[in-house]
């Protein structure tokens, strides 16, 4: 079977392409390299011994997308392509709505006319906002996200539900918690663009001396050590969930399926716990200072991922320290490429 993977050279996409190839799917990648680089494609090939087909273009270009569907018998899509910087989305909301929603609609139009089913969407725990109860399961009420980025995820989910209902198709909405880590080969990982916003990339750059110290955004939260709590999920575990969600859609005898899964570990870790685990895992020091809270941050979010375990037979079981070790190895790899 041939799966279109949009954003397949990005952070989560590249790891998922490896898992798809290892599970004997044919993969067609479309990625405009707006947040990735070509060497990732070579590294996917080095890891798997297989070369996915790659088209470097912007998915907003309908005519090019149309040609890809003409050239390949596509059986399904995992749609990673999106802009994802929360802060930037507040400054450029139209760019975020345009890129994250027009691209989605363009692919779905092709699915509609060509009668293709099996669509997997990268959603986010951001759709829950600050939930009233932890852990968060799929029936937890959604709240309107503060950021335009978050709103594109909520709208994307609605678009897909309507699409599945109207055209009798199978879709899976995967709500990721906080993905971290890199491939064990150290050949794939998150590519830092400017100053990282996310915790683990910032910790990594601090440990390696690129940043002087980590700013911990607030230690006056109502949590055990006062720092905010999140559910950090290892990216390879996350990638595997996509293959399992896809296999479930493919094997379902139903005409219409709307699956929704929270993908997390089920365990919350505070910012300070992550810093300490990083130091232990890698034998490095992470200097930090406590600062005011970051605007828009929530106190606590961690998943109840029992539904994914029950229905997909999937569980994120890589320990935090192991995931953090791979991040450090990836950083060393990136530094070795620079010299
Ligand atoms: P990423 O930026 O590393 O990957 C996205 C890829 O899509 C990039 O390679 C980029 O070049 C490509 N892309 C973007 N717009 C495109 C377009 N118009 N046409 C073609 N290619 C385009 O991001 P990621 O961390 O791998 O995230 C993947 C998906 O998961 C995104 O939809 C993101 O919103 C979602 N998500 C990410 C996180 C996270 O913390 N990383 C959490 C929840 C959800
Ligand atoms: C984690 C914790 C920070 C950086 C974001 C998006 C969300 C999802 C995942 C895509 C928070 C603290 C961070 C730093 C810090 N993405 N922190 N110093 O905010 O949970 O979620 O990424 O869908 O939509 O909002 O992740 O990694 O930015 O922060 O103290 O330099 O680390 O305050 O408590 P977040 P994060």
Short mmCIF file of C-alpha atoms and ligand atoms in Angstrom, two decimals:
data_model
loop_
_atom_site.label_atom_id
_atom_site.label_comp_id
_atom_site.label_asym_id
_atom_site.label_seq_id
_atom_site.Cartn_x
_atom_site.Cartn_y
_atom_site.Cartn_z
CA UNK A 1 0.00 0.00 0.00
CA UNK A 2 1.16 3.52 -0.77
CA UNK A 3 0.83 6.23 1.85
CA UNK A 4 1.22 9.94 1.20
CA UNK A 5 3.11 11.49 4.08
CA UNK A 6 2.95 15.27 4.04
CA UNK A 7 5.62 16.99 6.10
CA UNK A 8 7.45 13.66 5.96
CA UNK A 9 10.87 15.24 6.34
CA UNK A 10 9.84 17.08 9.50
CA UNK A 11 10.45 16.01 13.07
CA UNK A 12 7.59 13.58 13.71
CA UNK A 13 7.03 12.87 10.01
CA UNK A 14 10.56 11.56 9.39
CA UNK A 15 10.34 9.16 12.33
CA UNK A 16 6.97 7.96 11.09
CA UNK A 17 8.28 7.42 7.55
CA UNK A 18 10.92 5.09 9.02
CA UNK A 19 8.25 3.10 10.86
CA UNK A 20 6.06 2.93 7.74
CA UNK A 21 8.95 1.71 5.57
CA UNK A 22 9.87 -0.84 8.23
CA UNK A 23 6.27 -2.06 8.10
CA UNK A 24 6.52 -2.46 4.32
CA UNK A 25 4.37 0.48 3.25
CA UNK A 26 5.39 2.41 0.14
CA UNK A 27 5.84 6.06 1.05
CA UNK A 28 5.40 9.21 -1.01
CA UNK A 29 6.58 12.34 0.81
CA UNK A 30 5.55 15.89 0.01
CA UNK A 31 7.47 18.49 2.01
CA UNK A 32 8.38 22.03 0.98
CA UNK A 33 11.44 22.04 3.27
CA UNK A 34 10.10 25.15 5.04
CA UNK A 35 11.11 23.49 8.31
CA UNK A 36 13.35 20.63 7.26
CA UNK A 37 16.40 19.82 5.17
CA UNK A 38 17.19 17.39 2.41
CA UNK A 39 19.78 15.41 4.36
CA UNK A 40 16.89 13.97 6.39
CA UNK A 41 15.80 12.09 3.27
CA UNK A 42 19.25 10.51 2.89
CA UNK A 43 19.26 9.61 6.56
CA UNK A 44 15.87 7.90 6.27
CA UNK A 45 17.37 5.83 3.48
CA UNK A 46 20.47 5.03 5.56
CA UNK A 47 18.31 3.84 8.45
CA UNK A 48 15.82 1.77 6.46
CA UNK A 49 17.74 0.82 3.32
CA UNK A 50 14.73 2.09 1.36
CA UNK A 51 14.24 5.28 -0.55
CA UNK A 52 10.87 6.98 -0.25
CA UNK A 53 9.61 9.00 -3.21
CA UNK A 54 10.02 12.69 -2.45
CA UNK A 55 8.37 15.79 -3.91
CA UNK A 56 9.63 19.15 -2.68
CA UNK A 57 6.73 21.56 -3.05
CA UNK A 58 4.22 23.57 -1.08
CA UNK A 59 0.93 21.70 -0.62
CA UNK A 60 -0.95 24.93 -1.25
CA UNK A 61 -0.03 24.39 -4.92
CA UNK A 62 -3.06 22.36 -5.91
CA UNK A 63 -1.90 21.62 -9.45
CA UNK A 64 1.31 19.96 -8.22
CA UNK A 65 -0.58 17.95 -5.62
CA UNK A 66 -2.97 16.82 -8.32
CA UNK A 67 -0.02 15.49 -10.34
CA UNK A 68 1.20 13.44 -7.36
CA UNK A 69 -2.21 11.80 -7.07
CA UNK A 70 -2.16 11.15 -10.83
CA UNK A 71 1.30 9.58 -10.62
CA UNK A 72 0.68 7.28 -7.64
CA UNK A 73 -2.11 5.05 -6.46
CA UNK A 74 -2.43 6.60 -2.99
CA UNK A 75 -4.19 4.44 -0.38
CA UNK A 76 -4.04 6.83 2.54
CA UNK A 77 -2.41 9.94 3.98
CA UNK A 78 -0.68 10.95 7.18
CA UNK A 79 -0.80 14.72 7.22
CA UNK A 80 2.00 16.25 9.28
CA UNK A 81 2.56 19.37 7.16
CA UNK A 82 1.76 22.48 9.18
CA UNK A 83 3.34 25.49 10.81
CA UNK A 84 3.63 24.82 14.52
CA UNK A 85 5.14 27.78 16.40
CA UNK A 86 2.57 28.94 18.92
CA UNK A 87 4.05 32.43 19.45
CA UNK A 88 4.55 33.08 15.74
CA UNK A 89 0.94 32.11 15.06
CA UNK A 90 -0.17 35.05 17.20
CA UNK A 91 1.84 37.43 15.03
CA UNK A 92 0.89 35.85 11.70
CA UNK A 93 -2.53 34.27 12.15
CA UNK A 94 -3.44 34.41 8.46
CA UNK A 95 -0.28 32.53 7.47
CA UNK A 96 -1.17 29.83 9.99
CA UNK A 97 -4.79 29.50 8.90
CA UNK A 98 -3.73 29.50 5.25
CA UNK A 99 -0.92 26.98 5.58
CA UNK A 100 -2.52 24.61 8.06
CA UNK A 101 -6.04 24.59 6.64
CA UNK A 102 -5.70 25.19 2.90
CA UNK A 103 -3.18 22.34 2.64
CA UNK A 104 -5.54 20.03 4.53
CA UNK A 105 -8.48 20.95 2.29
CA UNK A 106 -6.40 20.52 -0.87
CA UNK A 107 -5.54 16.95 0.08
CA UNK A 108 -9.11 16.16 1.09
CA UNK A 109 -10.40 17.44 -2.26
CA UNK A 110 -8.16 14.86 -3.96
CA UNK A 111 -9.38 12.20 -1.54
CA UNK A 112 -12.99 13.13 -2.31
CA UNK A 113 -12.80 12.95 -6.09
CA UNK A 114 -10.60 9.87 -6.15
CA UNK A 115 -12.59 7.98 -3.55
CA UNK A 116 -9.64 7.49 -1.20
CA UNK A 117 -10.10 6.80 2.50
CA UNK A 118 -7.65 6.42 5.46
CA UNK A 119 -6.60 9.88 6.62
CA UNK A 120 -4.53 10.54 9.73
CA UNK A 121 -4.32 14.04 11.17
CA UNK A 122 -1.72 15.48 13.57
CA UNK A 123 -3.78 17.13 16.26
CA UNK A 124 -2.58 18.32 19.63
CA UNK A 125 -3.42 18.30 23.32
CA UNK A 126 -3.70 22.06 22.88
CA UNK A 127 -7.35 21.42 21.90
CA UNK A 128 -8.11 20.73 25.58
CA UNK A 129 -6.60 23.98 26.93
CA UNK A 130 -6.29 23.84 30.72
CA UNK A 131 -8.52 20.86 31.42
CA UNK A 132 -10.41 20.81 34.71
CA UNK A 133 -9.50 17.19 35.45
CA UNK A 134 -6.28 15.19 34.96
CA UNK A 135 -5.41 12.90 33.30
CA UNK A 136 -7.07 14.05 30.08
CA UNK A 137 -9.04 11.45 28.16
CA UNK A 138 -10.74 11.85 24.80
CA UNK A 139 -14.09 12.79 26.37
CA UNK A 140 -12.54 15.73 28.22
CA UNK A 141 -14.29 18.86 26.92
CA UNK A 142 -12.32 20.88 24.40
CA UNK A 143 -11.66 24.55 25.06
CA UNK A 144 -10.96 27.19 22.45
CA UNK A 145 -7.16 27.35 22.29
CA UNK A 146 -5.55 30.73 22.94
CA UNK A 147 -3.30 30.59 19.91
CA UNK A 148 -4.20 30.71 16.24
CA UNK A 149 -2.00 27.63 15.87
CA UNK A 150 -4.17 25.75 18.36
CA UNK A 151 -7.31 26.93 16.60
CA UNK A 152 -6.03 25.48 13.30
CA UNK A 153 -5.84 22.10 15.04
CA UNK A 154 -9.35 22.36 16.40
CA UNK A 155 -10.69 23.52 13.01
CA UNK A 156 -8.74 20.78 11.23
CA UNK A 157 -10.48 18.20 13.41
CA UNK A 158 -13.89 19.66 12.58
CA UNK A 159 -13.12 19.71 8.85
CA UNK A 160 -12.13 16.03 9.01
CA UNK A 161 -15.20 15.00 10.97
CA UNK A 162 -17.45 16.73 8.40
CA UNK A 163 -15.48 15.14 5.56
CA UNK A 164 -15.81 11.66 7.05
CA UNK A 165 -19.55 12.12 7.66
CA UNK A 166 -20.40 13.59 4.27
CA UNK A 167 -18.24 11.31 2.14
CA UNK A 168 -18.17 8.15 4.28
CA UNK A 169 -14.44 7.98 4.84
CA UNK A 170 -12.11 6.75 7.56
CA UNK A 171 -10.16 9.32 9.57
CA UNK A 172 -8.05 9.24 12.69
CA UNK A 173 -7.40 12.36 14.77
CA UNK A 174 -4.28 11.91 16.88
CA UNK A 175 -3.85 14.34 19.75
CA UNK A 176 -0.17 14.41 20.65
CA UNK A 177 1.00 15.55 24.04
CA UNK A 178 4.64 16.82 24.16
CA UNK A 179 6.86 14.91 21.69
CA UNK A 180 10.56 14.74 22.57
CA UNK A 181 13.70 12.80 21.68
CA UNK A 182 15.39 11.66 18.50
CA UNK A 183 15.94 8.48 16.54
CA UNK A 184 18.26 5.96 18.31
CA UNK A 185 20.53 6.11 15.24
CA UNK A 186 20.99 9.86 15.98
CA UNK A 187 20.24 10.52 12.30
CA UNK A 188 16.79 12.03 12.78
CA UNK A 189 15.56 14.57 15.28
CA UNK A 190 14.11 18.01 15.76
CA UNK A 191 15.85 20.70 13.71
CA UNK A 192 16.20 23.81 15.82
CA UNK A 193 15.10 26.96 14.00
CA UNK A 194 16.44 30.04 15.79
CA UNK A 195 15.86 30.19 19.53
CA UNK A 196 13.83 27.16 20.61
CA UNK A 197 10.49 27.76 22.30
CA UNK A 198 10.01 24.21 23.46
CA UNK A 199 11.56 22.99 26.66
CA UNK A 200 13.68 20.02 25.60
CA UNK A 201 15.38 21.71 22.59
CA UNK A 202 16.18 24.69 24.84
CA UNK A 203 17.57 22.44 27.57
CA UNK A 204 19.71 20.67 24.96
CA UNK A 205 21.14 23.90 23.62
CA UNK A 206 21.85 25.08 27.16
CA UNK A 207 23.66 21.84 28.02
CA UNK A 208 25.78 22.19 24.90
CA UNK A 209 26.68 25.82 25.63
CA UNK A 210 24.73 27.46 22.81
CA UNK A 211 22.46 29.13 25.39
CA UNK A 212 23.77 30.48 28.66
CA UNK A 213 20.98 29.25 30.87
CA UNK A 214 17.50 27.89 30.71
CA UNK A 215 14.69 30.23 31.75
CA UNK A 216 12.19 28.26 33.76
CA UNK A 217 8.89 29.99 33.18
CA UNK A 218 7.41 30.09 36.67
CA UNK A 219 7.83 28.10 39.90
CA UNK A 220 4.68 29.29 41.58
CA UNK A 221 2.27 26.87 39.91
CA UNK A 222 0.08 24.70 42.15
CA UNK A 223 2.20 21.59 41.43
CA UNK A 224 4.53 19.60 43.65
CA UNK A 225 7.68 21.63 42.92
CA UNK A 226 5.91 24.74 41.58
CA UNK A 227 6.91 24.22 37.94
CA UNK A 228 4.43 23.31 35.22
CA UNK A 229 3.68 19.68 34.38
CA UNK A 230 3.45 18.08 30.92
CA UNK A 231 3.36 14.62 29.37
CA UNK A 232 6.60 14.13 27.40
CA UNK A 233 6.25 11.35 24.84
CA UNK A 234 9.16 9.78 22.97
CA UNK A 235 8.95 10.53 19.25
CA UNK A 236 9.61 6.93 18.14
CA UNK A 237 6.75 5.70 20.34
CA UNK A 238 4.61 8.42 18.80
CA UNK A 239 5.66 7.45 15.27
CA UNK A 240 4.65 3.83 15.91
CA UNK A 241 1.18 4.94 17.00
CA UNK A 242 0.63 6.34 13.50
CA UNK A 243 1.32 3.00 11.87
CA UNK A 244 -1.02 1.26 14.28
CA UNK A 245 -3.77 3.88 13.79
CA UNK A 246 -3.36 3.51 10.02
CA UNK A 247 -3.52 -0.27 10.16
CA UNK A 248 -6.71 -0.04 12.19
CA UNK A 249 -8.33 2.24 9.60
CA UNK A 250 -7.23 0.04 6.71
CA UNK A 251 -8.47 -3.17 8.29
CA UNK A 252 -11.79 -1.71 9.46
CA UNK A 253 -14.76 -3.12 7.57
CA UNK A 254 -16.75 0.06 8.28
CA UNK A 255 -17.29 2.56 5.52
CA UNK A 256 -16.99 5.52 7.87
CA UNK A 257 -14.66 5.73 10.88
CA UNK A 258 -13.82 8.73 13.05
CA UNK A 259 -11.14 7.66 15.52
CA UNK A 260 -9.78 10.02 18.16
CA UNK A 261 -6.79 9.11 20.33
CA UNK A 262 -4.74 10.88 22.96
CA UNK A 263 -1.09 9.98 22.49
CA UNK A 264 0.91 10.46 25.65
CA UNK A 265 2.61 8.40 28.33
CA UNK A 266 -0.02 8.92 31.00
CA UNK A 267 2.61 10.38 33.29
CA UNK A 268 3.19 14.05 34.07
CA UNK A 269 6.69 15.50 34.57
CA UNK A 270 7.49 18.97 35.89
CA UNK A 271 9.98 21.30 34.21
CA UNK A 272 12.43 20.75 37.07
CA UNK A 273 12.04 16.97 36.80
CA UNK A 274 12.87 17.17 33.09
CA UNK A 275 15.97 19.26 33.79
CA UNK A 276 17.17 16.82 36.45
CA UNK A 277 16.43 13.79 34.27
CA UNK A 278 18.39 15.43 31.44
CA UNK A 279 21.40 15.98 33.68
CA UNK A 280 21.29 12.41 34.95
CA UNK A 281 20.76 10.87 31.51
CA UNK A 282 23.61 12.70 29.83
CA UNK A 283 26.06 13.55 32.61
CA UNK A 284 25.77 17.26 31.79
CA UNK A 285 24.83 20.39 33.66
CA UNK A 286 21.86 22.54 32.75
CA UNK A 287 22.19 25.96 34.38
CA UNK A 288 18.82 27.62 34.89
CA UNK A 289 17.09 30.61 36.42
CA UNK A 290 13.52 30.96 37.55
CA UNK A 291 11.56 33.61 35.64
CA UNK A 292 7.98 34.84 35.53
CA UNK A 293 5.35 32.59 34.00
CA UNK A 294 5.13 32.55 30.19
CA UNK A 295 1.92 34.11 28.85
CA UNK A 296 -0.63 31.55 27.71
CA UNK A 297 0.98 28.60 29.54
CA UNK A 298 -1.21 26.14 31.35
CA UNK A 299 -0.36 24.54 34.69
CA UNK A 300 -0.72 20.87 33.98
CA UNK A 301 -1.61 18.49 31.16
CA UNK A 302 -1.07 14.76 30.94
CA UNK A 303 -2.86 12.09 29.01
CA UNK A 304 -5.04 9.18 29.76
CA UNK A 305 -3.94 7.12 26.76
CA UNK A 306 -5.88 3.97 27.70
CA UNK A 307 -8.07 4.19 24.61
CA UNK A 308 -5.06 3.95 22.29
CA UNK A 309 -3.76 1.01 24.31
CA UNK A 310 -7.12 -0.75 24.22
CA UNK A 311 -7.96 -0.15 20.56
CA UNK A 312 -4.56 0.07 18.90
CA UNK A 313 -2.53 -2.15 21.22
CA UNK A 314 -0.15 0.80 21.55
CA UNK A 315 1.64 2.14 24.60
CA UNK A 316 4.35 4.78 25.00
CA UNK A 317 6.78 2.99 27.25
CA UNK A 318 10.20 4.55 26.58
CA UNK A 319 11.46 6.07 29.85
CA UNK A 320 11.99 9.84 29.96
CA UNK A 321 15.74 9.53 30.56
CA UNK A 322 16.19 7.28 27.54
CA UNK A 323 14.34 9.76 25.32
CA UNK A 324 16.51 12.56 26.69
CA UNK A 325 19.66 10.57 25.93
CA UNK A 326 18.71 10.36 22.26
CA UNK A 327 18.19 14.13 22.19
CA UNK A 328 21.75 14.67 23.38
CA UNK A 329 23.14 12.20 20.82
CA UNK A 330 21.23 14.03 18.06
CA UNK A 331 22.72 17.34 19.25
CA UNK A 332 26.22 15.81 19.01
CA UNK A 333 25.41 14.59 15.50
CA UNK A 334 24.25 18.08 14.44
CA UNK A 335 27.43 19.60 15.86
CA UNK A 336 29.58 17.03 14.02
CA UNK A 337 27.89 18.06 10.75
CA UNK A 338 28.87 21.67 11.31
CA UNK A 339 32.62 21.07 11.66
P1 LIG B 1 7.89 20.00 11.71
O1 LIG B 1 7.85 21.46 11.45
O2 LIG B 1 9.18 19.40 12.08
O3 LIG B 1 7.31 19.20 10.44
C1 LIG B 1 6.36 19.74 9.57
C2 LIG B 1 6.90 19.55 8.16
O4 LIG B 1 5.92 20.04 7.23
C3 LIG B 1 8.19 20.33 7.89
O5 LIG B 1 9.16 19.46 7.36
C4 LIG B 1 7.79 21.41 6.88
O6 LIG B 1 8.84 21.68 5.97
C5 LIG B 1 6.56 20.79 6.22
N1 LIG B 1 5.57 21.76 5.73
C6 LIG B 1 4.98 22.77 6.40
N2 LIG B 1 4.11 23.42 5.62
C7 LIG B 1 4.14 22.80 4.40
C8 LIG B 1 3.46 23.01 3.17
N3 LIG B 1 2.58 24.02 3.01
N4 LIG B 1 3.72 22.19 2.15
C9 LIG B 1 4.63 21.16 2.28
N5 LIG B 1 5.30 20.94 3.41
C10 LIG B 1 5.06 21.74 4.48
O7 LIG B 1 6.76 19.72 12.82
P2 LIG B 1 6.54 18.41 13.71
O8 LIG B 1 6.95 18.72 15.09
O9 LIG B 1 7.07 17.22 13.03
O10 LIG B 1 4.96 18.38 13.70
C11 LIG B 1 4.23 17.60 12.77
C12 LIG B 1 2.76 17.83 12.98
O11 LIG B 1 2.41 17.51 14.32
C13 LIG B 1 2.31 19.27 12.78
O12 LIG B 1 1.04 19.25 12.17
C14 LIG B 1 2.21 19.81 14.18
O13 LIG B 1 1.29 20.85 14.29
C15 LIG B 1 1.73 18.59 14.94
N6 LIG B 1 2.07 18.59 16.36
C16 LIG B 1 3.36 18.79 16.75
C17 LIG B 1 3.68 18.82 18.11
C18 LIG B 1 5.08 19.09 18.57
O14 LIG B 1 5.26 19.50 19.71
N7 LIG B 1 6.10 18.88 17.75
C19 LIG B 1 2.67 18.60 19.06
C20 LIG B 1 1.36 18.38 18.61
C21 LIG B 1 1.07 18.37 17.26
C1 LIG B 2 6.76 22.86 28.25
C2 LIG B 2 6.95 23.45 29.64
C3 LIG B 2 6.98 25.84 29.69
C4 LIG B 2 10.65 26.44 27.48
C5 LIG B 2 3.67 23.53 23.14
C6 LIG B 2 2.45 23.94 22.35
C7 LIG B 2 1.54 22.76 22.17
C8 LIG B 2 2.28 21.56 21.59
C9 LIG B 2 3.55 21.27 22.31
C10 LIG B 2 1.98 21.51 19.22
C11 LIG B 2 6.05 24.65 29.90
C12 LIG B 2 8.32 25.29 30.14
C13 LIG B 2 9.58 25.85 28.12
C14 LIG B 2 11.61 27.14 28.24
C15 LIG B 2 10.38 26.59 30.23
N1 LIG B 2 2.66 21.77 20.23
N2 LIG B 2 9.46 25.93 29.48
N3 LIG B 2 11.45 27.20 29.60
O1 LIG B 2 3.94 24.83 26.05
O2 LIG B 2 3.43 22.45 26.74
O3 LIG B 2 3.26 23.07 24.40
O4 LIG B 2 4.32 22.48 22.44
O5 LIG B 2 0.83 21.19 19.12
O6 LIG B 2 0.52 23.18 21.33
O7 LIG B 2 1.78 24.97 23.05
O8 LIG B 2 5.50 22.92 25.42
O9 LIG B 2 7.91 22.64 25.38
O10 LIG B 2 6.97 24.96 25.05
O11 LIG B 2 6.85 23.90 27.29
O12 LIG B 2 10.28 26.70 31.45
O13 LIG B 2 12.57 27.73 27.71
O14 LIG B 2 8.29 23.93 29.75
O15 LIG B 2 6.64 26.98 30.45
O16 LIG B 2 5.65 24.60 31.23
P1 LIG B 2 3.98 23.38 25.76
P2 LIG B 2 6.88 23.62 25.70
#
